[in-house]
Amino acid sequence: MVLTPRPLEERDLEATVLRVFLKVIDLVGGPKALAEKKRLTWAGSLMTAAYAVVLAQEGMKGEEAIAKELGLSSAAVRQILRADPEAALKRVQELGEGERLRTHVAGGLAKAAYRAIRQGQEEPRVLGYFLERFVEMMGIPWAVLVLKAVKGLDFPADKEALLARLKGLRLLDQPAEALLERLEYPVRSPADLLHQLRLHLEA
Amino acid sequence: MELSAKAPPLEGVPTGVKGLDELFFTLDPKTLKPKPLGGFPRGAAVHVTGVSDTGKSLLAEQFALKQAERGEGVLFVTTEAPAPLLVQGLKLRARAMGLKEKALERVLIADAATHAVLREDLPTLFATLEEGLQNGARHLVVDSLTGLYEAKEIAARQVVRQVYAFSKRFGLTALMVSQKRSGHEELSAEAAGGYAVSHILDATLVLAKVLVMSPALAKLYRVGLGEVVRLLRIDGCRLSGHDTRTHLLYIRPEGLLEVGPPLGEH
């Protein structure tokens, strides 16, 4: 039997680009921090950097091909792909109001964000919103309770932080405290929390 | 403890090549002496390299057919022969191995020789192979890896790592063929892309051939002048013990590869 070639759809890559972009906003302090410091002029640079990182990592494209696809110079793409994520995060703290985001800083942030989403640490606001809608739509009452309780909590989260929010809840007749004892920490995201709880509830 | 539970059991996957299965060893738990594993270690990514006409593709085809005969699906990435030609060869080999033609249905071919996108875009190749995995494939054959980084050998390491990671992610036992370049030592593990391929993959089989053009060679190999002698050597296997000698390798008249005795014992 001969397999039919199945090209990776562009929309799959674009979804990843958007996830990286949202995660960068999260890493620099969230939408409010960005708005207050008038750094929204960064949006274009961040999106370009997010796109270049995803094309390199998921699309496995070289510098030349990325430069051609995004209309950039090869040197700019190289700066993005070779940027240091830690140095970029540190640099963001020192940026003055309205200061332009340099290519290597945008690239570093995009790389840090890509690494975070690969580790399951998605941007929590949008993911949290859609998770809540999803569990309501699917009619999973224990998951609705959990998501409401952890709303606004920073992830990855340790046992103490989760206990403080979930104490006293009963999930399918089991005390949340007993379930939390059995999870693997740190819990990376609300989705990871629901997944781990489901495995223990079904066990 | 957790890692121990995740480690696959050490068991042999028959190769379909007479004489080859006995060259990989495990330890007898009672006597602690080596005993034949009965094939490649399950889950291993095995590199097969050699110059042209040494039997690399035959080995790949016999391995694929053996798995199909055992009822296990195989993903076969061909960058050399287009699918119709590959199928023709597989049918011939299947007949020589005594297999029913129906077994061929378990060989799922990704025709990267015809579709350039499969050679040049790894995500597309992997997405295509994942479709084959849904049909229960447990093995992967790539003939050849070199075809995935032709004209960009500098990227060999990156390409091989991705293919290796793919085979590991799905627990596949893999056989990957690579070509040698003219300057390479025939019996070394060096291949196109340098030593990157053999460094990354779990085991390397080196296939070589010698054209016997002197009385001394004729005496050494006990063949007539002008004959071709083929050789096989296992150049390392990180998942199991293995024979370290250089063996004679035959292509039988019916077109099947067979491993002979080691040099010095023939």
Coordinates of C-alpha atoms in Angstrom, one line a residue:
Chain A
M1 CA 0.0 0.0 0.0
V2 CA 1.3 3.4 -0.9
L3 CA 0.7 6.3 1.5
T4 CA -0.6 9.5 0.1
P5 CA 1.7 12.5 1.0
R6 CA 0.0 14.6 3.7
P7 CA 1.4 18.1 3.8
L8 CA 1.4 19.7 7.2
E9 CA -1.3 22.3 6.9
E10 CA -0.3 26.0 7.2
R11 CA -3.1 26.6 9.7
D12 CA -1.4 24.1 12.1
L13 CA 1.7 26.2 12.0
E14 CA -0.3 29.4 12.4
A15 CA -2.0 28.1 15.5
T16 CA 1.4 27.5 17.0
V17 CA 2.6 31.0 16.0
L18 CA -0.5 32.5 17.8
R19 CA 0.2 30.3 20.9
V20 CA 3.8 31.5 21.0
F21 CA 2.7 35.1 20.5
L22 CA 0.2 34.9 23.4
K23 CA 2.8 33.3 25.6
V24 CA 5.3 36.1 24.9
I25 CA 2.7 38.6 26.1
D26 CA 2.2 36.4 29.2
L27 CA 6.0 36.3 29.8
V28 CA 6.4 40.0 29.7
G29 CA 3.6 40.5 32.3
G30 CA 0.3 40.1 30.6
P31 CA -1.8 42.5 28.4
K32 CA -2.2 45.1 31.2
A33 CA 1.5 45.4 31.8
L34 CA 2.1 45.8 28.1
A35 CA -0.7 48.4 27.7
E36 CA 0.5 50.4 30.7
K37 CA 4.0 50.6 29.5
K38 CA 2.9 51.5 26.0
R39 CA 4.8 48.7 24.5
L40 CA 2.0 47.6 22.1
T41 CA 4.2 48.9 19.3
W42 CA 6.1 45.7 19.8
A43 CA 3.3 43.6 18.4
G44 CA 4.6 43.5 14.9
S45 CA 8.2 42.5 15.9
L46 CA 6.9 39.8 18.3
M47 CA 4.6 38.3 15.7
T48 CA 7.5 38.2 13.2
A49 CA 9.8 36.6 15.7
A50 CA 7.1 34.1 16.7
Y51 CA 6.6 33.2 13.1
A52 CA 10.3 32.8 12.4
V53 CA 10.9 30.6 15.5
V54 CA 7.9 28.3 14.6
L55 CA 9.0 28.0 11.0
A56 CA 12.5 27.0 12.1
Q57 CA 11.3 24.6 14.9
E58 CA 8.1 23.0 13.4
G59 CA 8.5 23.8 9.8
M60 CA 12.2 22.8 9.9
K61 CA 13.0 25.6 7.5
G62 CA 16.4 27.2 7.0
E63 CA 17.3 30.9 7.5
E64 CA 17.1 31.6 3.8
A65 CA 13.7 30.0 3.4
I66 CA 12.3 31.8 6.5
A67 CA 13.7 35.2 5.2
K68 CA 12.0 34.7 1.9
E69 CA 8.6 33.6 3.4
L70 CA 8.5 36.5 5.9
G71 CA 10.1 39.2 3.7
L72 CA 13.0 39.7 6.0
S73 CA 16.8 39.8 5.5
S74 CA 18.7 36.6 6.3
A75 CA 20.7 38.6 8.9
A76 CA 17.5 39.5 10.7
V77 CA 16.3 35.9 10.7
R78 CA 19.7 34.8 12.0
Q79 CA 19.5 37.3 14.9
I80 CA 16.1 36.0 15.8
L81 CA 17.1 32.4 15.7
R82 CA 20.3 32.9 17.6
A83 CA 18.9 35.2 20.3
D84 CA 19.4 34.3 24.0
P85 CA 16.0 33.8 25.7
E86 CA 17.2 34.6 29.2
A87 CA 19.1 37.7 28.1
A88 CA 15.9 38.9 26.3
L89 CA 13.7 38.4 29.3
K90 CA 16.2 40.4 31.4
R91 CA 16.4 43.1 28.8
V92 CA 12.6 43.6 28.7
Q93 CA 12.7 44.6 32.4
E94 CA 15.2 47.4 31.5
L95 CA 13.4 48.7 28.5
G96 CA 12.2 52.3 28.7
E97 CA 8.7 53.5 27.7
G98 CA 8.0 53.3 24.0
E99 CA 11.5 52.0 23.3
R100 CA 11.6 49.9 20.1
L101 CA 12.0 46.2 20.5
R102 CA 15.3 45.1 18.9
T103 CA 15.3 42.0 16.7
H104 CA 17.4 39.9 19.1
V105 CA 15.1 40.7 22.1
A106 CA 12.0 39.8 20.2
G107 CA 13.7 36.6 19.0
G108 CA 14.8 35.7 22.5
L109 CA 11.3 36.2 23.9
A110 CA 9.7 34.1 21.1
K111 CA 12.2 31.3 21.8
A112 CA 11.5 31.5 25.5
A113 CA 7.7 31.3 24.8
Y114 CA 8.1 28.5 22.3
R115 CA 10.1 26.5 24.9
A116 CA 7.3 27.2 27.5
I117 CA 4.5 26.0 25.3
R118 CA 6.4 22.9 24.4
Q119 CA 6.6 22.2 28.1
G120 CA 2.9 22.5 28.4
Q121 CA 2.9 26.0 29.9
E122 CA 0.4 27.7 27.6
E123 CA -0.7 31.3 28.0
P124 CA -3.2 30.8 30.8
R125 CA -5.9 33.5 30.2
V126 CA -7.1 32.4 26.8
L127 CA -6.6 28.7 27.5
G128 CA -8.4 29.1 30.8
Y129 CA -11.3 30.8 29.1
F130 CA -11.8 28.1 26.5
L131 CA -11.2 25.3 28.9
E132 CA -14.1 26.7 31.1
R133 CA -16.4 27.0 28.1
F134 CA -15.4 23.5 27.0
V135 CA -16.1 21.8 30.3
E136 CA -19.4 23.6 30.7
M137 CA -20.4 22.6 27.2
M138 CA -19.4 19.0 27.8
G139 CA -21.2 19.0 31.1
I140 CA -18.3 18.0 33.4
P141 CA -19.3 19.5 36.8
W142 CA -16.2 18.5 38.8
A143 CA -14.0 20.2 36.1
V144 CA -16.1 23.3 36.2
L145 CA -15.6 23.5 40.0
V146 CA -11.8 23.0 39.7
L147 CA -11.4 25.6 37.0
K148 CA -13.4 28.2 38.9
A149 CA -11.3 27.5 42.0
V150 CA -8.0 27.9 40.3
K151 CA -8.9 31.0 38.3
G152 CA -6.1 33.6 38.4
L153 CA -3.6 31.1 39.9
D154 CA -0.1 31.2 38.5
F155 CA 1.1 28.0 36.7
P156 CA 3.2 25.9 37.1
A157 CA 1.7 25.5 40.5
D158 CA 2.9 23.5 43.5
K159 CA 0.8 21.4 46.0
E160 CA 0.5 24.2 48.6
A161 CA -0.9 26.7 46.0
L162 CA -3.4 24.2 44.7
L163 CA -4.4 23.0 48.2
A164 CA -5.2 26.6 49.2
R165 CA -7.6 26.9 46.3
L166 CA -9.2 23.4 46.2
K167 CA -9.4 22.7 49.9
G168 CA -12.9 21.5 51.0
L169 CA -14.1 20.6 47.4
R170 CA -15.4 17.2 46.7
L171 CA -14.8 15.8 43.2
L172 CA -17.0 12.9 42.3
D173 CA -17.4 12.2 46.0
Q174 CA -13.6 12.3 46.7
P175 CA -12.0 15.0 48.8
A176 CA -9.8 17.3 46.7
E177 CA -7.1 17.1 49.4
A178 CA -6.7 13.3 48.9
L179 CA -6.5 13.7 45.1
L180 CA -3.9 16.4 45.3
E181 CA -1.7 14.1 47.3
R182 CA -1.4 11.9 44.2
L183 CA -0.5 14.4 41.5
E184 CA 2.9 15.0 39.9
Y185 CA 4.3 18.5 40.8
P186 CA 4.6 21.1 39.6
V187 CA 1.3 21.0 37.7
R188 CA 2.1 22.8 34.5
S189 CA -1.2 24.3 33.5
P190 CA -5.0 24.1 34.2
A191 CA -5.2 21.6 31.4
D192 CA -2.5 19.5 33.1
L193 CA -4.4 19.7 36.4
L194 CA -7.7 18.5 34.8
H195 CA -5.8 15.7 33.0
Q196 CA -4.1 14.4 36.1
L197 CA -7.3 14.7 38.2
R198 CA -9.2 12.8 35.6
L199 CA -6.7 9.9 35.6
H200 CA -7.0 9.6 39.4
L201 CA -10.8 9.9 39.4
E202 CA -11.1 7.2 36.8
A203 CA -8.5 4.9 38.5
Chain B
M1 CA 11.8 2.4 39.2
E2 CA 9.7 4.5 36.9
L3 CA 12.3 4.4 34.1
S4 CA 12.7 0.7 34.6
A5 CA 9.0 0.2 34.0
K6 CA 9.2 2.3 30.8
A7 CA 12.2 0.4 29.4
P8 CA 11.2 -2.0 26.6
P9 CA 12.0 -5.7 27.1
L10 CA 15.2 -6.8 25.4
E11 CA 14.0 -9.1 22.7
G12 CA 15.0 -9.8 19.1
V13 CA 13.2 -8.8 16.0
P14 CA 14.0 -11.3 13.3
T15 CA 15.8 -9.7 10.4
G16 CA 14.8 -12.0 7.5
V17 CA 18.5 -12.5 6.6
K18 CA 19.8 -16.0 7.3
G19 CA 22.7 -16.0 9.7
L20 CA 22.2 -12.4 10.9
D21 CA 19.9 -12.9 13.8
E22 CA 22.5 -15.0 15.6
L23 CA 25.0 -12.1 15.6
F24 CA 23.2 -10.1 18.3
F25 CA 23.4 -11.3 21.9
T26 CA 21.7 -11.1 25.2
L27 CA 22.8 -12.6 28.5
D28 CA 21.3 -15.9 29.8
P29 CA 19.9 -14.8 33.2
K30 CA 21.0 -18.2 34.8
T31 CA 24.5 -18.8 33.3
L32 CA 25.2 -15.1 32.6
K33 CA 26.7 -16.2 29.3
P34 CA 25.8 -14.6 25.9
K35 CA 23.0 -16.2 24.0
P36 CA 21.6 -15.2 20.6
L37 CA 19.0 -12.5 20.7
G38 CA 17.3 -13.7 17.6
G39 CA 17.5 -10.5 15.6
F40 CA 17.9 -6.7 16.0
P41 CA 17.0 -5.5 19.5
R42 CA 13.4 -4.4 19.5
G43 CA 13.1 -0.6 19.4
A44 CA 16.6 -0.2 18.0
A45 CA 17.4 2.2 15.1
V46 CA 19.8 0.2 13.0
H47 CA 22.1 2.0 10.5
V48 CA 23.1 0.0 7.4
T49 CA 25.9 1.5 5.3
G50 CA 28.1 0.5 2.4
V51 CA 29.1 1.3 -1.1
S52 CA 26.8 0.4 -4.0
D53 CA 25.9 -3.2 -4.8
T54 CA 26.8 -4.5 -1.3
G55 CA 23.2 -5.6 -0.5
K56 CA 21.9 -2.7 1.6
S57 CA 18.6 -2.5 -0.1
L58 CA 18.2 -6.2 -0.1
L59 CA 18.7 -6.2 3.6
A60 CA 16.1 -3.5 4.0
E61 CA 13.6 -5.4 1.8
Q62 CA 14.1 -8.7 3.5
F63 CA 13.7 -7.0 7.0
A64 CA 10.5 -5.4 5.8
L65 CA 9.1 -8.6 4.4
K66 CA 10.0 -10.7 7.4
Q67 CA 8.0 -8.3 9.6
A68 CA 5.1 -8.4 7.2
E69 CA 5.2 -12.2 7.3
R70 CA 5.0 -12.1 11.1
G71 CA 1.9 -10.0 10.8
E72 CA 3.5 -6.7 11.8
G73 CA 3.2 -3.6 9.7
V74 CA 6.2 -1.7 8.3
L75 CA 6.5 1.9 7.2
F76 CA 8.9 1.9 4.2
V77 CA 10.3 5.3 3.1
T78 CA 11.9 4.9 -0.3
T79 CA 14.0 7.8 -1.6
E80 CA 15.7 5.7 -4.3
A81 CA 13.4 3.3 -6.2
P82 CA 9.9 4.7 -7.0
A83 CA 7.1 2.7 -5.4
P84 CA 6.1 0.6 -8.4
L85 CA 9.8 -0.6 -8.8
L86 CA 10.1 -1.2 -5.1
V87 CA 6.9 -3.3 -5.1
Q88 CA 8.3 -5.3 -8.1
G89 CA 11.4 -6.0 -6.1
L90 CA 9.5 -6.8 -2.9
K91 CA 7.3 -9.3 -4.8
L92 CA 10.3 -11.1 -6.2
R93 CA 11.9 -11.2 -2.8
A94 CA 8.6 -12.4 -1.2
R95 CA 8.5 -15.3 -3.6
A96 CA 12.1 -16.3 -2.8
M97 CA 11.3 -16.1 0.9
G98 CA 8.2 -18.3 0.4
L99 CA 5.8 -15.5 1.5
K100 CA 2.2 -15.0 0.2
E101 CA 1.7 -11.9 -1.8
K102 CA -1.0 -10.8 0.6
A103 CA 1.7 -10.1 3.2
L104 CA 2.9 -7.2 1.1
E105 CA -0.2 -5.3 2.2
R106 CA 1.5 -4.8 5.5
V107 CA 4.3 -2.8 3.9
L108 CA 3.2 0.8 3.8
I109 CA 5.2 2.7 1.3
A110 CA 6.0 6.5 1.5
D111 CA 7.2 7.2 -2.0
A112 CA 9.8 9.9 -1.4
A113 CA 11.5 9.0 -4.7
T114 CA 8.4 10.3 -6.6
H115 CA 7.2 13.0 -4.2
A116 CA 9.9 15.5 -3.6
V117 CA 7.9 17.0 -0.7
L118 CA 8.5 13.8 1.3
R119 CA 12.3 14.2 0.8
E120 CA 12.5 17.9 1.4
D121 CA 10.0 18.5 4.1
L122 CA 10.3 16.3 7.2
P123 CA 7.1 17.5 8.9
T124 CA 5.2 16.3 5.8
L125 CA 7.0 13.0 5.8
F126 CA 6.2 12.5 9.5
A127 CA 2.6 13.5 9.0
T128 CA 2.4 11.0 6.2
L129 CA 4.0 8.2 8.2
E130 CA 1.7 8.9 11.2
E131 CA -1.2 8.0 8.9
G132 CA 0.6 4.7 8.3
L133 CA 1.0 4.2 12.1
Q134 CA -2.7 4.3 12.5
N135 CA -2.8 1.1 10.4
G136 CA -0.7 -0.6 13.1
A137 CA 2.9 -0.3 11.8
R138 CA 5.6 -1.2 14.3
H139 CA 8.7 -0.9 12.2
L140 CA 10.3 1.7 10.0
V141 CA 12.6 1.2 7.0
V142 CA 14.3 4.2 5.3
D143 CA 16.1 3.5 2.0
S144 CA 18.0 5.7 2.1
L145 CA 18.5 8.3 4.8
T146 CA 21.1 9.9 2.5
G147 CA 18.2 10.8 0.1
L148 CA 16.7 13.0 2.8
Y149 CA 19.7 15.3 2.9
E150 CA 21.2 15.0 -0.5
A151 CA 23.0 18.2 -1.6
K152 CA 22.8 19.4 2.0
E153 CA 25.0 17.0 3.9
I154 CA 25.8 19.7 6.4
A155 CA 22.2 19.2 7.7
A156 CA 22.7 15.4 8.0
R157 CA 22.9 15.4 11.8
Q158 CA 19.7 17.5 12.2
V159 CA 17.8 15.3 9.7
V160 CA 19.0 12.0 11.2
R161 CA 18.1 13.2 14.7
Q162 CA 14.6 14.1 13.6
V163 CA 14.0 10.7 12.0
Y164 CA 15.6 8.9 15.0
A165 CA 13.3 10.9 17.4
F166 CA 10.3 9.9 15.3
S167 CA 11.2 6.2 15.5
K168 CA 11.7 6.5 19.3
R169 CA 8.5 8.5 19.8
F170 CA 6.4 5.6 18.4
G171 CA 8.6 2.7 19.7
L172 CA 9.5 1.5 16.2
T173 CA 12.3 -0.9 15.3
A174 CA 14.0 0.9 12.5
L175 CA 16.4 0.0 9.7
M176 CA 18.0 3.0 8.0
V177 CA 20.2 2.7 5.0
S178 CA 22.9 5.3 4.1
Q179 CA 25.3 5.5 1.3
K180 CA 29.1 5.8 1.5
R181 CA 31.1 8.4 -0.5
S182 CA 34.1 7.4 -2.6
G183 CA 36.7 8.5 -0.1
H184 CA 35.3 6.6 2.8
E185 CA 37.0 3.5 4.2
E186 CA 34.9 0.6 3.0
L187 CA 34.6 -1.3 6.3
S188 CA 34.2 1.8 8.6
A189 CA 30.9 3.2 9.9
E190 CA 31.5 6.5 8.1
A191 CA 28.8 7.4 5.7
A192 CA 27.5 10.4 3.7
G193 CA 27.1 13.1 6.4
G194 CA 30.2 11.9 8.2
Y195 CA 30.0 9.9 11.4
A196 CA 26.8 11.7 12.4
V197 CA 24.6 8.9 11.3
S198 CA 26.4 6.1 13.2
H199 CA 26.8 8.3 16.2
I200 CA 23.1 9.0 16.5
L201 CA 21.6 5.6 15.6
D202 CA 21.8 2.7 18.0
A203 CA 23.7 0.2 15.8
T204 CA 25.6 0.1 12.6
L205 CA 26.0 -2.7 10.0
V206 CA 28.8 -2.1 7.5
L207 CA 28.5 -3.9 4.2
A208 CA 31.5 -4.0 1.8
K209 CA 32.7 -5.7 -1.3
V210 CA 36.1 -6.7 -2.6
L211 CA 36.9 -7.4 -6.2
V212 CA 39.4 -10.3 -6.2
M213 CA 42.1 -9.3 -8.6
S214 CA 45.2 -10.9 -7.2
P215 CA 46.2 -14.5 -6.4
A216 CA 46.8 -13.4 -2.8
L217 CA 43.2 -12.2 -2.4
A218 CA 42.0 -15.3 -4.2
K219 CA 43.8 -17.5 -1.7
L220 CA 42.6 -15.4 1.3
Y221 CA 38.9 -15.6 0.3
R222 CA 39.2 -19.0 -1.4
V223 CA 37.5 -17.8 -4.6
G224 CA 38.6 -17.5 -8.2
L225 CA 40.3 -14.4 -9.7
G226 CA 37.8 -11.7 -10.8
E227 CA 35.1 -12.8 -8.4
V228 CA 33.4 -10.4 -6.0
V229 CA 33.4 -11.1 -2.2
R230 CA 31.0 -9.3 0.0
L231 CA 31.6 -8.7 3.7
L232 CA 29.5 -7.7 6.7
R233 CA 30.6 -6.3 10.1
I234 CA 28.6 -5.0 13.0
D235 CA 30.2 -1.7 14.1
G236 CA 28.6 -1.3 17.5
C237 CA 25.2 -1.7 19.0
R238 CA 24.3 0.2 22.2
L239 CA 21.2 -1.9 23.0
S240 CA 22.7 -5.4 23.0
G241 CA 25.9 -7.5 22.7
H242 CA 27.0 -8.4 19.2
D243 CA 29.5 -10.4 17.1
T244 CA 32.6 -8.2 16.3
R245 CA 34.0 -10.3 13.5
T246 CA 33.9 -9.6 9.8
H247 CA 31.6 -12.1 8.1
L248 CA 31.3 -13.2 4.5
L249 CA 28.0 -12.1 2.9
Y250 CA 26.4 -13.8 0.0
I251 CA 23.7 -12.8 -2.4
R252 CA 22.2 -16.2 -3.3
P253 CA 21.1 -16.9 -6.9
E254 CA 17.4 -16.5 -5.9
G255 CA 18.3 -12.9 -4.9
L256 CA 18.4 -13.2 -1.1
L257 CA 21.1 -12.0 1.2
E258 CA 22.7 -14.5 3.6
V259 CA 25.4 -14.0 6.2
G260 CA 28.2 -16.6 6.0
P261 CA 31.0 -17.6 8.5
P262 CA 33.5 -15.1 9.8
L263 CA 36.8 -14.6 7.9
G264 CA 39.3 -17.1 9.1
E265 CA 36.6 -19.8 9.6
H266 CA 35.4 -20.1 6.1

